[in-house]
Coordinates of N, CA and C in Angstrom, one line a residue:
M671 N 28.8 -197.1 -100.9 CA 28.6 -196.2 -99.8 C 28.7 -197.1 -98.5
S672 N 29.5 -196.6 -97.6 CA 29.5 -197.3 -96.3 C 29.3 -196.2 -95.3
G673 N 29.0 -196.6 -94.1 CA 28.8 -195.6 -93.0 C 27.5 -194.9 -93.0
G674 N 26.6 -195.4 -93.9 CA 25.2 -194.8 -93.9 C 24.4 -195.5 -92.8
E675 N 24.4 -194.9 -91.7 CA 23.8 -195.6 -90.5 C 23.0 -194.6 -89.7
R676 N 21.9 -195.0 -89.2 CA 21.1 -194.1 -88.4 C 20.5 -194.9 -87.2
L677 N 20.3 -194.2 -86.1 CA 19.6 -194.7 -84.9 C 18.3 -193.8 -84.8
V678 N 17.2 -194.4 -85.0 CA 15.9 -193.7 -85.1 C 14.8 -194.4 -84.3
P679 N 13.8 -193.7 -83.9 CA 12.7 -194.3 -83.2 C 11.9 -195.2 -84.3
R680 N 11.2 -196.2 -83.8 CA 10.5 -197.1 -84.7 C 9.7 -196.4 -85.8
A681 N 9.0 -195.3 -85.3 CA 8.1 -194.6 -86.2 C 8.8 -193.9 -87.4
H682 N 10.1 -193.8 -87.3 CA 10.9 -193.1 -88.4 C 11.7 -194.1 -89.3
V683 N 11.5 -195.4 -89.0 CA 12.3 -196.4 -89.7 C 12.1 -196.4 -91.2
T684 N 10.8 -196.4 -91.7 CA 10.5 -196.4 -93.1 C 11.1 -195.2 -93.8
T685 N 10.8 -194.0 -93.3 CA 11.3 -192.8 -93.9 C 12.8 -192.8 -94.0
T686 N 13.5 -193.2 -92.9 CA 14.9 -193.1 -92.9 C 15.5 -194.2 -93.8
A687 N 14.9 -195.4 -93.8 CA 15.4 -196.4 -94.7 C 15.3 -196.0 -96.2
S688 N 14.2 -195.3 -96.5 CA 14.0 -194.8 -97.9 C 15.1 -193.8 -98.3
R689 N 15.4 -192.9 -97.3 CA 16.5 -191.9 -97.6 C 17.9 -192.6 -97.7
L690 N 18.2 -193.6 -96.9 CA 19.5 -194.2 -97.0 C 19.5 -195.0 -98.4
L691 N 18.5 -195.6 -98.8 CA 18.5 -196.3 -100.1 C 18.6 -195.4 -101.2
A692 N 18.0 -194.2 -101.1 CA 18.1 -193.2 -102.2 C 19.5 -192.7 -102.2
R693 N 20.1 -192.5 -101.1 CA 21.5 -192.1 -101.0 C 22.4 -193.1 -101.7
A694 N 22.2 -194.4 -101.4 CA 23.0 -195.4 -102.0 C 22.8 -195.5 -103.5
A695 N 21.6 -195.3 -104.0 CA 21.3 -195.3 -105.4 C 22.0 -194.1 -106.1
S696 N 22.1 -193.0 -105.5 CA 22.7 -191.8 -106.1 C 24.3 -191.8 -106.0
A697 N 24.8 -192.8 -105.4 CA 26.3 -192.9 -105.2 C 27.0 -193.5 -106.4
G698 N 26.2 -193.8 -107.5 CA 26.9 -194.4 -108.7 C 26.7 -195.9 -108.6
H699 N 27.6 -196.5 -109.4 CA 27.6 -198.0 -109.5 C 27.9 -198.7 -108.1
T700 N 27.0 -199.5 -107.7 CA 27.3 -200.3 -106.5 C 27.1 -201.8 -106.8
D701 N 27.9 -202.7 -106.3 CA 27.7 -204.1 -106.5 C 26.6 -204.7 -105.7
R702 N 26.3 -204.1 -104.6 CA 25.3 -204.6 -103.7 C 24.9 -203.5 -102.7
V703 N 23.6 -203.4 -102.5 CA 23.1 -202.5 -101.4 C 22.4 -203.4 -100.4
T704 N 22.8 -203.3 -99.2 CA 22.2 -204.0 -98.1 C 21.6 -203.1 -97.0
L705 N 20.4 -203.3 -96.7 CA 19.8 -202.5 -95.6 C 19.4 -203.5 -94.5
T706 N 19.9 -203.1 -93.3 CA 19.6 -204.0 -92.1 C 18.9 -203.1 -91.1
V707 N 17.9 -203.6 -90.5 CA 17.2 -202.9 -89.4 C 17.3 -203.7 -88.2
D708 N 17.9 -203.2 -87.1 CA 18.1 -203.9 -85.9 C 17.4 -203.1 -84.8
E709 N 16.7 -203.8 -83.9 CA 16.1 -203.1 -82.7 C 17.2 -202.9 -81.6
I710 N 17.3 -201.7 -81.1 CA 18.2 -201.5 -80.0 C 17.4 -200.8 -78.9
S711 N 17.6 -201.3 -77.7 CA 16.8 -200.8 -76.6 C 17.4 -199.4 -76.2
A712 N 16.5 -198.5 -75.8 CA 16.9 -197.2 -75.4 C 18.0 -197.2 -74.3
G713 N 17.9 -198.2 -73.4 CA 18.8 -198.3 -72.3 C 20.2 -198.7 -72.8
A714 N 20.3 -199.3 -74.0 CA 21.6 -199.7 -74.5 C 22.4 -198.5 -75.1
L715 N 21.7 -197.4 -75.3 CA 22.4 -196.2 -76.0 C 23.3 -195.5 -75.1
V716 N 24.5 -195.2 -75.6 CA 25.5 -194.5 -74.9 C 25.8 -193.2 -75.7
T717 N 25.9 -192.1 -75.1 CA 26.2 -190.8 -75.8 C 27.6 -190.4 -75.5
A718 N 28.2 -189.7 -76.5 CA 29.5 -189.2 -76.4 C 29.5 -187.9 -77.2
P719 N 30.3 -186.9 -76.8 CA 30.3 -185.7 -77.5 C 31.0 -185.8 -78.9
A720 N 30.6 -185.1 -79.9 CA 31.3 -185.1 -81.1 C 32.7 -184.4 -80.9
L721 N 33.7 -184.8 -81.6 CA 35.0 -184.2 -81.5 C 35.0 -182.8 -82.1
D722 N 35.8 -181.9 -81.5 CA 36.0 -180.6 -82.1 C 36.6 -180.8 -83.5
V723 N 36.3 -180.0 -84.5 CA 36.8 -180.1 -85.8 C 37.7 -178.9 -86.1
R724 N 38.8 -179.3 -86.8 CA 39.8 -178.3 -87.3 C 40.2 -178.7 -88.7
T725 N 40.1 -177.8 -89.6 CA 40.5 -178.1 -91.0 C 41.9 -177.5 -91.2
V726 N 42.7 -178.4 -91.8 CA 44.1 -178.0 -92.1 C 44.2 -178.0 -93.6
C727 N 44.4 -176.8 -94.2 CA 44.5 -176.6 -95.6 C 45.9 -176.9 -96.0
V728 N 46.0 -177.8 -97.0 CA 47.4 -178.2 -97.5 C 47.3 -178.1 -99.0
A729 N 48.5 -178.0 -99.6 CA 48.6 -177.8 -101.0 C 48.5 -179.2 -101.7
D730 N 49.0 -180.2 -101.1 CA 49.0 -181.5 -101.8 C 49.1 -182.7 -100.8
P731 N 49.0 -183.9 -101.2 CA 49.0 -185.0 -100.3 C 50.4 -185.2 -99.6
T732 N 51.5 -184.7 -100.2 CA 52.8 -184.8 -99.5 C 52.8 -183.9 -98.2
E733 N 52.3 -182.7 -98.4 CA 52.2 -181.8 -97.2 C 51.2 -182.4 -96.2
G734 N 50.0 -182.8 -96.7 CA 49.0 -183.4 -95.8 C 49.5 -184.6 -95.0
R735 N 50.2 -185.5 -95.7 CA 50.7 -186.7 -95.0 C 51.8 -186.3 -94.0
A736 N 52.6 -185.3 -94.3 CA 53.6 -184.9 -93.3 C 53.0 -184.3 -92.1
L737 N 52.0 -183.4 -92.3 CA 51.3 -182.8 -91.1 C 50.5 -183.8 -90.3
A738 N 49.8 -184.8 -91.0 CA 49.1 -185.8 -90.4 C 50.1 -186.7 -89.5
T739 N 51.2 -187.0 -90.1 CA 52.2 -187.8 -89.4 C 52.7 -187.0 -88.1
A740 N 52.9 -185.7 -88.3 CA 53.3 -184.9 -87.1 C 52.2 -185.0 -86.0
A741 N 50.9 -184.9 -86.4 CA 49.9 -185.0 -85.4 C 49.9 -186.4 -84.7
L742 N 50.1 -187.5 -85.5 CA 50.2 -188.8 -84.9 C 51.3 -188.9 -84.0
R743 N 52.5 -188.4 -84.4 CA 53.7 -188.4 -83.5 C 53.4 -187.6 -82.2
D744 N 52.7 -186.5 -82.3 CA 52.4 -185.7 -81.1 C 51.5 -186.5 -80.2
L745 N 50.7 -187.4 -80.7 CA 49.8 -188.2 -79.9 C 50.5 -189.4 -79.3
G746 N 51.8 -189.7 -79.6 CA 52.6 -190.8 -79.0 C 52.7 -192.0 -79.9
V747 N 52.3 -191.8 -81.2 CA 52.5 -192.9 -82.2 C 53.9 -192.9 -82.7
A748 N 54.6 -194.1 -82.6 CA 56.0 -194.1 -83.0 C 56.1 -193.9 -84.5
E749 N 57.4 -193.6 -84.9 CA 57.6 -193.3 -86.3 C 57.2 -194.4 -87.3
Y750 N 57.6 -195.7 -87.0 CA 57.3 -196.8 -87.9 C 55.8 -197.0 -88.1
P751 N 55.0 -197.0 -87.1 CA 53.6 -197.2 -87.3 C 52.9 -196.1 -88.1
C752 N 53.5 -194.9 -88.0 CA 52.9 -193.7 -88.8 C 53.1 -194.0 -90.3
G753 N 54.4 -194.4 -90.6 CA 54.7 -194.7 -92.0 C 53.9 -195.9 -92.5
A754 N 53.8 -197.0 -91.6 CA 53.1 -198.2 -92.0 C 51.7 -197.9 -92.3
A755 N 51.0 -197.1 -91.4 CA 49.6 -196.8 -91.6 C 49.4 -196.0 -92.9
M756 N 50.2 -195.0 -93.2 CA 50.1 -194.3 -94.4 C 50.2 -195.2 -95.6
S757 N 51.2 -196.1 -95.6 CA 51.5 -197.0 -96.7 C 50.3 -197.9 -96.9
L758 N 49.8 -198.5 -95.8 CA 48.6 -199.4 -95.9 C 47.4 -198.7 -96.5
L759 N 47.1 -197.5 -96.1 CA 46.0 -196.8 -96.7 C 46.2 -196.5 -98.1
A760 N 47.4 -196.1 -98.5 CA 47.7 -195.8 -99.9 C 47.7 -197.0 -100.8
S761 N 48.2 -198.1 -100.3 CA 48.2 -199.3 -101.2 C 47.0 -200.2 -101.1
G762 N 46.2 -199.9 -100.1 CA 45.0 -200.8 -99.8 C 45.3 -201.7 -98.7
P763 N 44.6 -201.6 -97.6 CA 44.9 -202.4 -96.4 C 44.6 -203.9 -96.4
S764 N 43.8 -204.3 -97.3 CA 43.5 -205.8 -97.3 C 44.7 -206.5 -97.7
P765 N 44.8 -207.8 -97.4 CA 46.0 -208.6 -97.8 C 46.3 -208.6 -99.3
N766 N 45.3 -208.4 -100.1 CA 45.5 -208.4 -101.6 C 45.8 -207.0 -102.1
G767 N 45.9 -206.0 -101.2 CA 46.2 -204.7 -101.6 C 45.0 -203.8 -101.9
G768 N 43.8 -204.3 -101.8 CA 42.7 -203.5 -102.2 C 42.0 -202.9 -100.9
P769 N 40.9 -202.2 -101.1 CA 40.2 -201.7 -100.0 C 39.7 -202.8 -99.0
M770 N 39.4 -202.4 -97.8 CA 39.0 -203.4 -96.8 C 37.7 -202.9 -96.2
R771 N 36.8 -203.8 -95.9 CA 35.5 -203.5 -95.4 C 35.6 -202.7 -94.0
G772 N 36.5 -203.1 -93.2 CA 36.6 -202.5 -91.9 C 37.9 -201.7 -91.7
A773 N 38.2 -201.5 -90.5 CA 39.4 -200.7 -90.1 C 40.6 -201.6 -89.7
V774 N 41.8 -201.1 -89.9 CA 43.0 -201.8 -89.4 C 43.1 -201.3 -87.9
I775 N 43.5 -202.2 -87.0 CA 43.9 -201.9 -85.7 C 45.4 -202.1 -85.6
M776 N 46.1 -201.1 -85.2 CA 47.6 -201.2 -85.2 C 48.2 -200.8 -83.9
D777 N 49.1 -201.5 -83.4 CA 49.8 -201.1 -82.2 C 50.6 -199.8 -82.4
H778 N 50.5 -198.9 -81.5 CA 51.1 -197.6 -81.7 C 52.6 -197.5 -81.6
L779 N 53.2 -198.6 -81.0 CA 54.6 -198.6 -80.9 C 55.3 -199.5 -81.9
S780 N 54.8 -200.7 -82.1 CA 55.4 -201.7 -83.0 C 54.9 -201.6 -84.4
G781 N 53.7 -201.1 -84.6 CA 53.0 -201.1 -86.0 C 52.4 -202.5 -86.3
S782 N 52.4 -203.4 -85.4 CA 51.8 -204.7 -85.6 C 50.3 -204.6 -85.8
R783 N 49.8 -205.3 -86.7 CA 48.3 -205.3 -86.9 C 47.7 -206.2 -85.9
L784 N 46.6 -205.7 -85.3 CA 45.9 -206.4 -84.2 C 44.5 -206.9 -84.5
E785 N 43.9 -206.5 -85.6 CA 42.6 -206.9 -85.9 C 42.5 -208.4 -86.1
P786 N 41.4 -209.1 -85.6 CA 41.4 -210.5 -85.7 C 41.3 -211.1 -87.1
N787 N 40.8 -210.3 -88.0 CA 40.7 -210.8 -89.4 C 41.2 -209.7 -90.4
S788 N 42.3 -209.9 -90.9 CA 42.9 -208.8 -91.8 C 42.2 -208.7 -93.1
E789 N 41.4 -209.7 -93.5 CA 40.6 -209.6 -94.7 C 39.4 -208.6 -94.5
R790 N 38.8 -208.6 -93.3 CA 37.6 -207.8 -93.0 C 37.9 -206.5 -92.2
G791 N 38.9 -206.6 -91.3 CA 39.1 -205.5 -90.4 C 38.0 -205.4 -89.3
V792 N 37.9 -204.3 -88.7 CA 37.0 -204.1 -87.6 C 36.0 -203.0 -87.9
R793 N 34.7 -203.2 -87.8 CA 33.7 -202.2 -88.1 C 33.2 -201.5 -86.9
V794 N 33.0 -200.2 -87.1 CA 32.3 -199.4 -86.1 C 30.9 -199.3 -86.5
S795 N 30.0 -199.6 -85.6 CA 28.6 -199.6 -86.0 C 27.7 -199.0 -84.9
R796 N 26.4 -199.0 -85.3 CA 25.4 -198.4 -84.3 C 25.8 -197.1 -83.8
V797 N 25.9 -196.2 -84.8 CA 26.3 -194.8 -84.5 C 25.3 -193.8 -85.2
D798 N 25.2 -192.7 -84.6 CA 24.4 -191.6 -85.2 C 24.6 -190.3 -84.3
M799 N 24.0 -189.3 -84.7 CA 24.0 -188.0 -84.0 C 22.6 -187.5 -83.8
Q800 N 22.3 -186.8 -82.7 CA 21.0 -186.3 -82.6 C 20.6 -185.5 -83.8
P801 N 19.4 -185.6 -84.3 CA 19.0 -185.0 -85.6 C 19.3 -183.5 -85.7
E802 N 19.1 -182.8 -84.6 CA 19.4 -181.3 -84.6 C 20.9 -181.1 -84.7
D803 N 21.7 -181.9 -84.1 CA 23.2 -181.8 -84.2 C 23.6 -182.1 -85.6
R804 N 23.1 -183.2 -86.1 CA 23.4 -183.7 -87.5 C 23.1 -182.5 -88.5
A805 N 21.9 -181.9 -88.4 CA 21.5 -180.9 -89.3 C 22.5 -179.7 -89.2
R806 N 22.9 -179.3 -87.9 CA 23.8 -178.2 -87.7 C 25.2 -178.5 -88.3
V807 N 25.7 -179.7 -88.1 CA 27.0 -180.1 -88.7 C 26.9 -180.2 -90.2
R808 N 25.8 -180.7 -90.7 CA 25.7 -180.9 -92.1 C 25.6 -179.5 -92.8
A809 N 25.0 -178.5 -92.2 CA 24.9 -177.2 -92.8 C 26.3 -176.6 -92.9
L810 N 27.3 -177.0 -92.1 CA 28.6 -176.4 -92.1 C 29.6 -177.3 -92.9
A811 N 29.2 -178.5 -93.2 CA 30.1 -179.5 -93.9 C 30.0 -179.4 -95.4
A812 N 31.0 -179.9 -96.0 CA 31.0 -179.9 -97.5 C 30.2 -181.1 -98.0
S813 N 30.1 -182.2 -97.2 CA 29.3 -183.3 -97.6 C 28.8 -184.2 -96.5
E814 N 27.9 -185.0 -96.8 CA 27.3 -186.0 -95.8 C 28.4 -187.0 -95.4
R815 N 29.4 -187.2 -96.3 CA 30.5 -188.1 -96.0 C 31.3 -187.6 -94.8
F816 N 31.5 -186.3 -94.8 CA 32.2 -185.7 -93.6 C 31.4 -185.9 -92.3
V817 N 30.1 -185.7 -92.4 CA 29.3 -185.9 -91.2 C 29.4 -187.3 -90.7
D818 N 29.3 -188.3 -91.6 CA 29.4 -189.7 -91.2 C 30.8 -190.0 -90.6
A819 N 31.9 -189.5 -91.2 CA 33.2 -189.7 -90.7 C 33.4 -189.1 -89.3
L820 N 32.9 -187.9 -89.1 CA 33.0 -187.3 -87.8 C 32.3 -188.1 -86.7
I821 N 31.1 -188.6 -87.1 CA 30.3 -189.5 -86.1 C 31.1 -190.7 -85.8
L822 N 31.6 -191.4 -86.8 CA 32.4 -192.6 -86.6 C 33.7 -192.3 -85.7
A823 N 34.4 -191.3 -86.1 CA 35.6 -191.0 -85.4 C 35.4 -190.6 -83.9
S824 N 34.3 -189.9 -83.7 CA 33.9 -189.5 -82.4 C 33.6 -190.7 -81.5
K825 N 32.9 -191.7 -82.1 CA 32.7 -192.9 -81.3 C 34.0 -193.6 -81.0
V826 N 34.9 -193.8 -82.0 CA 36.1 -194.4 -81.7 C 36.9 -193.7 -80.7
A827 N 37.0 -192.4 -80.7 CA 37.8 -191.6 -79.8 C 37.2 -191.7 -78.4
S828 N 35.9 -192.0 -78.3 CA 35.3 -192.0 -76.9 C 35.6 -193.4 -76.2
L829 N 36.1 -194.3 -76.9 CA 36.3 -195.6 -76.3 C 37.4 -195.6 -75.3
G830 N 38.3 -194.7 -75.3 CA 39.4 -194.6 -74.3 C 40.6 -195.5 -74.5
C831 N 40.5 -196.5 -75.4 CA 41.6 -197.4 -75.6 C 42.3 -197.1 -77.0
V832 N 41.8 -196.1 -77.7 CA 42.3 -195.8 -79.0 C 43.1 -194.4 -78.9
I833 N 44.3 -194.5 -79.3 CA 45.2 -193.3 -79.2 C 44.9 -192.3 -80.4
A834 N 44.7 -192.9 -81.6 CA 44.5 -192.0 -82.8 C 43.8 -192.9 -83.8
D835 N 43.1 -192.2 -84.7 CA 42.4 -192.7 -85.8 C 42.8 -192.0 -87.1
L836 N 43.4 -192.7 -88.0 CA 43.8 -192.1 -89.3 C 43.0 -192.6 -90.4
G837 N 42.4 -191.8 -91.3 CA 41.6 -192.4 -92.3 C 41.4 -191.4 -93.5
W838 N 41.1 -192.0 -94.6 CA 40.6 -191.3 -95.8 C 39.7 -192.2 -96.6
S839 N 38.9 -191.6 -97.4 CA 37.9 -192.4 -98.2 C 38.5 -193.2 -99.3
D840 N 37.9 -194.3 -99.7 CA 38.3 -195.0 -100.8 C 37.7 -194.5 -102.1
D841 N 36.9 -193.5 -102.0 CA 36.3 -192.8 -103.2 C 37.4 -192.1 -103.9
P842 N 37.7 -192.4 -105.2 CA 38.8 -191.8 -105.9 C 38.8 -190.3 -106.1
E843 N 37.6 -189.7 -106.0 CA 37.4 -188.3 -106.2 C 37.5 -187.5 -104.9
Y844 N 37.5 -188.2 -103.7 CA 37.5 -187.5 -102.4 C 38.8 -187.5 -101.8
T845 N 39.6 -186.4 -101.8 CA 41.0 -186.4 -101.3 C 41.2 -186.1 -99.9
P846 N 40.2 -185.5 -99.1 CA 40.5 -185.2 -97.7 C 40.7 -186.5 -96.9
G847 N 41.3 -186.3 -95.7 CA 41.4 -187.4 -94.8 C 41.6 -186.7 -93.4
Y848 N 41.8 -187.6 -92.4 CA 41.8 -187.0 -91.0 C 42.7 -187.8 -90.1
V849 N 43.0 -187.1 -89.0 CA 43.6 -187.7 -87.8 C 42.6 -187.3 -86.7
A850 N 42.1 -188.3 -86.0 CA 41.1 -188.0 -84.9 C 41.6 -188.6 -83.6
S851 N 41.4 -187.9 -82.5 CA 41.8 -188.4 -81.2 C 41.0 -187.6 -80.2
A852 N 40.9 -188.2 -79.0 CA 40.3 -187.5 -77.9 C 41.1 -186.3 -77.5
A853 N 42.4 -186.4 -77.6 CA 43.3 -185.3 -77.2 C 43.3 -184.1 -78.2
R854 N 43.3 -184.4 -79.5 CA 43.4 -183.3 -80.4 C 42.1 -183.0 -81.2
G855 N 41.1 -183.8 -81.1 CA 39.9 -183.6 -81.9 C 40.0 -184.2 -83.2
Y856 N 39.2 -183.7 -84.1 CA 39.1 -184.2 -85.5 C 39.8 -183.2 -86.4
E857 N 41.0 -183.6 -86.9 CA 41.8 -182.8 -87.7 C 41.7 -183.2 -89.2
R858 N 41.0 -182.4 -90.0 CA 40.7 -182.8 -91.3 C 41.7 -182.1 -92.2
F859 N 42.4 -182.9 -93.0 CA 43.4 -182.4 -93.9 C 42.8 -182.4 -95.3
T860 N 42.9 -181.3 -96.0 CA 42.2 -181.1 -97.3 C 42.7 -182.1 -98.4
H861 N 44.0 -182.6 -98.3 CA 44.5 -183.5 -99.2 C 45.4 -184.5 -98.5
L862 N 44.9 -185.8 -98.4 CA 45.8 -186.9 -97.9 C 46.1 -187.9 -99.0
K863 N 45.4 -187.7 -100.2 CA 45.7 -188.6 -101.3 C 45.4 -187.8 -102.6
D864 N 46.0 -188.3 -103.7 CA 45.8 -187.7 -105.0 C 44.4 -188.0 -105.6
T865 N 43.8 -187.1 -106.4 CA 42.6 -187.4 -107.1 C 42.8 -188.6 -107.9
G866 N 41.9 -189.6 -107.9 CA 42.0 -190.8 -108.7 C 42.5 -192.0 -108.0
S867 N 43.1 -191.7 -106.8 CA 43.5 -192.9 -106.0 C 42.4 -193.4 -105.1
P868 N 42.4 -194.7 -104.9 CA 41.4 -195.3 -104.0 C 41.7 -195.0 -102.6

């Protein structure tokens, strides 16, 4: 499990930590579970609106990837980086071809990778949603995984220097993926990979 992150008042740390640990334990086999608690001053918090969500129902990953590529192209991403990004996610973005802890940062015109460490990628952290908003989104969502992905994508889109965010889970049973951007919102495609693929 990754992306299990919360920003809570000190009084809620114990309860929230217990919930996150229970969630990790219910996720199946894990090699390691790490729980970190950091103090963040209220003055350091920055808020940003969650992206509007649109679900695009597709028959299979071929259709999903074609429509996701069209969304990326509409945002100004050149043809080569679109294909390179899809290939990297499909084969595994780490140099050895497996999953990577963080995200790839790619130039939207050349497709060059820009993250400082291609073994680890870049992590988005210190994110959450107001509890009442999280509950409202969770009630409409198919999974907590979607809520976490929306929160992460909304933070990335709010940075102003990111044109688009393409992603899907490395969970072999979870086939949806997304293209997210400040311009188009969070576009969730029901299939961007086959069942059984990482």
